[in-house]
Tab-separated table of C-alpha atoms in Angstrom:
chain	number	residue	atom	x	y	z
Q	1	GLU	CA	0.000	0.000	0.000
Q	2	ALA	CA	1.313	3.423	-1.005
Q	3	GLN	CA	1.727	5.520	2.074
Q	4	VAL	CA	3.566	8.178	4.013
Q	5	THR	CA	4.266	7.319	7.628
Q	6	GLN	CA	5.224	9.607	10.474
Q	7	ASN	CA	6.425	8.913	13.981
Q	8	PRO	CA	5.555	9.686	16.635
Q	9	ARG	CA	1.896	10.569	16.142
Q	10	TYR	CA	1.745	12.454	19.428
Q	11	LEU	CA	4.555	14.053	21.404
Q	12	ILE	CA	4.636	16.220	24.493
Q	13	THR	CA	8.031	17.669	25.332
Q	14	VAL	CA	9.679	20.521	27.196
Q	15	THR	CA	11.360	23.653	25.926
Q	16	GLY	CA	14.893	23.072	24.697
Q	17	LYS	CA	14.859	19.279	24.496
Q	18	LYS	CA	15.936	18.223	21.005
Q	19	LEU	CA	13.524	16.026	19.096
Q	20	THR	CA	13.153	14.383	15.717
Q	21	VAL	CA	9.962	13.541	13.867
Q	22	THR	CA	10.510	10.845	11.282
Q	23	CYS	CA	8.854	10.633	7.882
Q	24	SER	CA	9.073	7.784	5.413
Q	25	GLN	CA	7.414	7.103	2.047
Q	26	ASN	CA	7.283	3.929	-0.018
Q	27	MET	CA	6.355	5.441	-3.397
Q	28	ASN	CA	9.897	6.242	-4.586
Q	29	HIS	CA	8.987	9.937	-4.766
Q	30	GLU	CA	11.811	12.402	-5.229
Q	31	TYR	CA	9.955	15.355	-3.718
Q	32	MET	CA	9.167	15.536	0.012
Q	33	SER	CA	8.002	18.359	2.202
Q	34	TRP	CA	7.037	19.327	5.740
Q	35	TYR	CA	4.058	21.505	6.706
Q	36	ARG	CA	2.684	22.764	9.950
Q	37	GLN	CA	-1.007	23.324	10.545
Q	38	ASP	CA	-2.232	25.967	12.956
Q	39	PRO	CA	-5.794	27.106	13.663
Q	40	GLY	CA	-6.816	30.011	11.460
Q	41	LEU	CA	-3.607	29.811	9.427
Q	42	GLY	CA	-4.119	26.650	7.401
Q	43	LEU	CA	-0.995	24.729	6.415
Q	44	ARG	CA	2.358	26.376	5.835
Q	45	GLN	CA	5.442	24.806	4.332
Q	46	ILE	CA	8.506	24.466	6.575
Q	47	TYR	CA	11.099	22.764	4.345
Q	48	TYR	CA	11.142	20.772	1.165
Q	49	SER	CA	13.492	18.441	-0.673
Q	50	MET	CA	13.697	17.862	-4.403
Q	51	ASN	CA	15.933	14.800	-4.022
Q	52	VAL	CA	18.594	13.166	-1.881
Q	53	GLU	CA	20.925	15.772	-0.372
Q	54	VAL	CA	18.858	18.613	-1.891
Q	55	THR	CA	16.796	20.586	0.624
Q	56	ASP	CA	15.550	24.150	0.822
Q	57	LYS	CA	13.532	26.436	3.048
Q	58	GLY	CA	9.811	26.872	2.760
Q	59	ASP	CA	7.805	29.710	4.224
Q	60	VAL	CA	8.387	29.114	7.943
Q	61	PRO	CA	11.799	27.401	8.396
Q	62	GLU	CA	12.965	29.168	11.574
Q	63	GLY	CA	13.708	26.740	14.396
Q	64	TYR	CA	13.686	23.629	12.198
Q	65	LYS	CA	16.241	21.483	10.398
Q	66	VAL	CA	15.849	18.660	7.918
Q	67	SER	CA	18.036	16.103	6.225
Q	68	ARG	CA	17.602	13.875	3.193
Q	69	LYS	CA	20.202	11.120	3.203
Q	70	GLU	CA	17.931	8.527	1.604
Q	71	LYS	CA	15.149	8.991	-0.896
Q	72	ARG	CA	12.467	7.444	1.325
Q	73	ASN	CA	13.204	9.347	4.564
Q	74	PHE	CA	12.894	13.026	5.418
Q	75	PRO	CA	13.160	13.669	9.169
Q	76	LEU	CA	12.236	16.985	10.773
Q	77	ILE	CA	14.553	18.098	13.566
Q	78	LEU	CA	13.814	20.621	16.279
Q	79	GLU	CA	17.152	21.372	17.940
Q	80	SER	CA	15.700	23.517	20.720
Q	81	PRO	CA	11.901	23.402	20.652
Q	82	SER	CA	9.921	26.356	21.943
Q	83	PRO	CA	6.215	26.682	22.824
Q	84	ASN	CA	5.468	28.514	19.571
Q	85	GLN	CA	6.349	25.286	17.756
Q	86	THR	CA	3.354	23.576	19.304
Q	87	SER	CA	1.448	22.530	16.216
Q	88	LEU	CA	0.227	19.708	14.011
Q	89	TYR	CA	2.920	18.632	11.554
Q	90	PHE	CA	2.435	16.872	8.243
Q	91	CYS	CA	4.952	15.250	5.967
Q	92	ALA	CA	4.115	14.933	2.268
Q	93	SER	CA	5.662	13.354	-0.799
Q	94	SER	CA	4.899	13.605	-4.476
Q	95	TYR	CA	6.002	12.708	-7.959
Q	96	ARG	CA	4.733	16.036	-9.277
Q	97	TYR	CA	1.876	18.205	-8.121
Q	98	GLU	CA	-0.258	15.551	-6.451
Q	99	GLN	CA	0.998	15.316	-2.915
Q	100	TYR	CA	0.384	12.462	-0.491
Q	101	PHE	CA	0.236	13.357	3.170
Q	102	GLY	CA	1.160	11.439	6.281
Q	103	PRO	CA	-1.266	11.102	9.203
Q	104	GLY	CA	0.250	13.988	11.149
Q	105	THR	CA	2.251	14.461	14.346
Q	106	ARG	CA	0.697	16.516	17.099
Q	107	LEU	CA	3.514	18.215	19.020
Q	108	THR	CA	3.095	20.078	22.286
Q	109	VAL	CA	6.040	22.007	23.726
Q	110	THR	CA	5.624	23.140	27.322
M	1	GLY	CA	2.950	35.967	-3.752
M	2	ASP	CA	0.450	33.192	-4.196
M	3	SER	CA	-2.605	33.074	-1.973
M	4	VAL	CA	-5.865	31.183	-1.587
M	5	THR	CA	-9.021	32.550	-0.022
M	6	GLN	CA	-11.857	30.228	0.859
M	7	MET	CA	-15.117	30.851	2.609
M	8	GLU	CA	-14.860	30.689	6.336
M	9	GLY	CA	-16.908	28.223	8.229
M	10	PRO	CA	-18.181	26.511	9.968
M	11	VAL	CA	-20.800	25.341	7.516
M	12	THR	CA	-23.651	23.252	8.889
M	13	LEU	CA	-26.043	21.458	6.544
M	14	SER	CA	-28.727	18.835	6.727
M	15	GLU	CA	-28.243	15.550	4.940
M	16	GLU	CA	-29.063	15.737	1.209
M	17	ALA	CA	-28.563	19.506	1.083
M	18	PHE	CA	-26.557	21.195	-1.674
M	19	LEU	CA	-23.022	22.236	-0.791
M	20	THR	CA	-20.908	25.070	-2.148
M	21	ILE	CA	-17.586	26.130	-0.663
M	22	ASN	CA	-16.133	29.143	-2.430
M	23	CYS	CA	-12.443	29.377	-3.266
M	24	THR	CA	-10.555	32.101	-5.108
M	25	TYR	CA	-6.851	32.348	-5.732
M	26	THR	CA	-4.036	34.691	-6.658
M	27	ALA	CA	-1.035	33.305	-8.505
M	28	THR	CA	1.706	34.700	-10.714
M	29	GLY	CA	1.786	31.797	-13.154
M	30	TYR	CA	-0.510	28.991	-14.227
M	31	PRO	CA	-1.251	27.019	-11.115
M	32	SER	CA	-2.735	23.612	-10.599
M	33	LEU	CA	-5.688	23.683	-8.210
M	34	PHE	CA	-6.734	21.154	-5.600
M	35	TRP	CA	-9.293	20.379	-2.957
M	36	TYR	CA	-8.074	18.358	0.012
M	37	VAL	CA	-10.248	16.872	2.751
M	38	GLN	CA	-9.261	16.207	6.340
M	39	TYR	CA	-11.458	13.863	8.339
M	40	PRO	CA	-11.288	14.109	12.141
M	41	GLY	CA	-7.970	12.846	13.478
M	42	GLU	CA	-6.571	12.066	10.046
M	43	GLY	CA	-4.171	13.539	7.522
M	44	LEU	CA	-5.108	15.317	4.318
M	45	GLN	CA	-6.470	13.375	1.382
M	46	LEU	CA	-6.629	14.676	-2.142
M	47	LEU	CA	-10.290	15.029	-3.086
M	48	LEU	CA	-9.980	16.397	-6.618
M	49	LYS	CA	-7.724	18.444	-8.845
M	50	ALA	CA	-7.600	20.515	-12.043
M	51	THR	CA	-4.440	21.435	-13.863
M	52	LYS	CA	-5.604	23.944	-16.480
M	53	ALA	CA	-8.341	26.442	-17.195
M	54	ASP	CA	-11.846	25.012	-17.716
M	55	ASP	CA	-10.835	21.601	-16.355
M	56	LYS	CA	-13.418	20.050	-14.065
M	57	GLY	CA	-12.193	17.874	-11.236
M	58	SER	CA	-14.620	15.380	-9.723
M	59	ASN	CA	-14.600	12.633	-7.123
M	60	LYS	CA	-17.113	11.041	-4.720
M	61	GLY	CA	-19.887	13.328	-5.975
M	62	PHE	CA	-17.841	16.492	-5.462
M	63	GLU	CA	-16.999	18.770	-8.375
M	64	ALA	CA	-14.969	21.921	-8.974
M	65	THR	CA	-14.231	23.804	-12.192
M	66	TYR	CA	-11.033	25.784	-12.804
M	67	ARG	CA	-12.228	29.266	-13.813
M	68	LYS	CA	-9.296	31.376	-14.924
M	69	GLU	CA	-11.405	34.435	-15.741
M	70	THR	CA	-12.712	34.633	-12.169
M	71	THR	CA	-9.665	32.953	-10.543
M	72	SER	CA	-11.985	30.573	-8.756
M	73	PHE	CA	-12.281	26.877	-7.964
M	74	HIS	CA	-15.512	26.466	-6.019
M	75	LEU	CA	-16.328	23.067	-4.519
M	76	GLU	CA	-19.864	21.706	-4.996
M	77	LYS	CA	-21.821	18.602	-4.133
M	78	GLY	CA	-25.448	18.049	-4.944
M	79	SER	CA	-26.433	15.990	-1.923
M	80	VAL	CA	-24.206	15.811	1.144
M	81	GLN	CA	-24.067	12.920	3.577
M	82	VAL	CA	-23.171	12.760	7.251
M	83	SER	CA	-19.936	11.036	6.241
M	84	ASP	CA	-18.882	14.197	4.346
M	85	SER	CA	-18.373	16.018	7.644
M	86	ALA	CA	-14.745	17.140	7.565
M	87	VAL	CA	-12.470	20.132	6.983
M	88	TYR	CA	-12.021	21.069	3.323
M	89	PHE	CA	-8.938	22.881	2.050
M	90	CYS	CA	-8.539	24.626	-1.267
M	91	ALA	CA	-4.925	24.729	-2.471
M	92	LEU	CA	-2.775	25.668	-5.421
M	93	SER	CA	0.637	24.674	-6.693
M	94	ASP	CA	2.498	27.125	-8.884
M	95	ARG	CA	6.025	26.312	-10.017
M	96	SER	CA	6.582	29.447	-12.050
M	97	GLY	CA	10.289	30.202	-11.857
M	98	GLY	CA	11.020	27.536	-9.291
M	99	SER	CA	11.284	23.871	-8.515
M	100	ASN	CA	9.191	23.705	-5.371
M	101	TYR	CA	5.934	21.807	-5.614
M	102	LYS	CA	4.760	23.735	-2.566
M	103	LEU	CA	1.042	23.788	-1.944
M	104	THR	CA	-0.422	27.116	-0.869
M	105	PHE	CA	-3.505	26.403	1.217
M	106	GLY	CA	-6.592	28.289	2.192
M	107	LYS	CA	-7.444	28.323	5.876
M	108	GLY	CA	-9.930	25.480	5.623
M	109	THR	CA	-13.688	25.199	5.949
M	110	LEU	CA	-15.266	22.956	8.559
M	111	LEU	CA	-18.353	21.202	7.227
M	112	THR	CA	-20.791	19.488	9.563
M	113	VAL	CA	-23.658	17.490	8.077
M	114	ASN	CA	-26.526	16.596	10.396
M	115	PRO	CA	-28.846	13.625	9.868
């Protein structure tokens, strides 16, 4: 089954404690992306990757890092999380315009 | 820059009612347009798409037509069901001058259908 998986699905953490949200896709897509969803703001792109070792900033990259060492994986790293990063995060992958989304990771930073 | 404006909800309808959710966009190039649906507790699923002017996307009884002259992509369904209750997002992807397949989303419209 074609899918995008994310882990963990739910995470509560404290300010400053480094964390990683994993994302994996099994569709051999070159393009992957991270979004955050906030009430009243819709979804906004954090980072994207056109292929292995090729990443670039989206609209709201501050406080986040990504890496793309393998085609299937695109982890999102928060080196020093802060409360304003409390949000619902989605990973997506696509061949072209039609993007497939993961189930989401709900992160709370206290 | 690109932007998407969709009608704010929430929208509450009775089963079998007609649904319209308005969506208009601003883009510098020739975008592809999408409607995504998010059911409670789940990720986003592509509902339908249109890649050029006058294209009609359709799926599960939902339809939307790409209107370049009015920069609109309104979502319609003739008879909604309780199972259609969800948040609906209008989105565009415009790669003019770039390589990012970024989706620009509207803020979402919560639809509740009552029996």
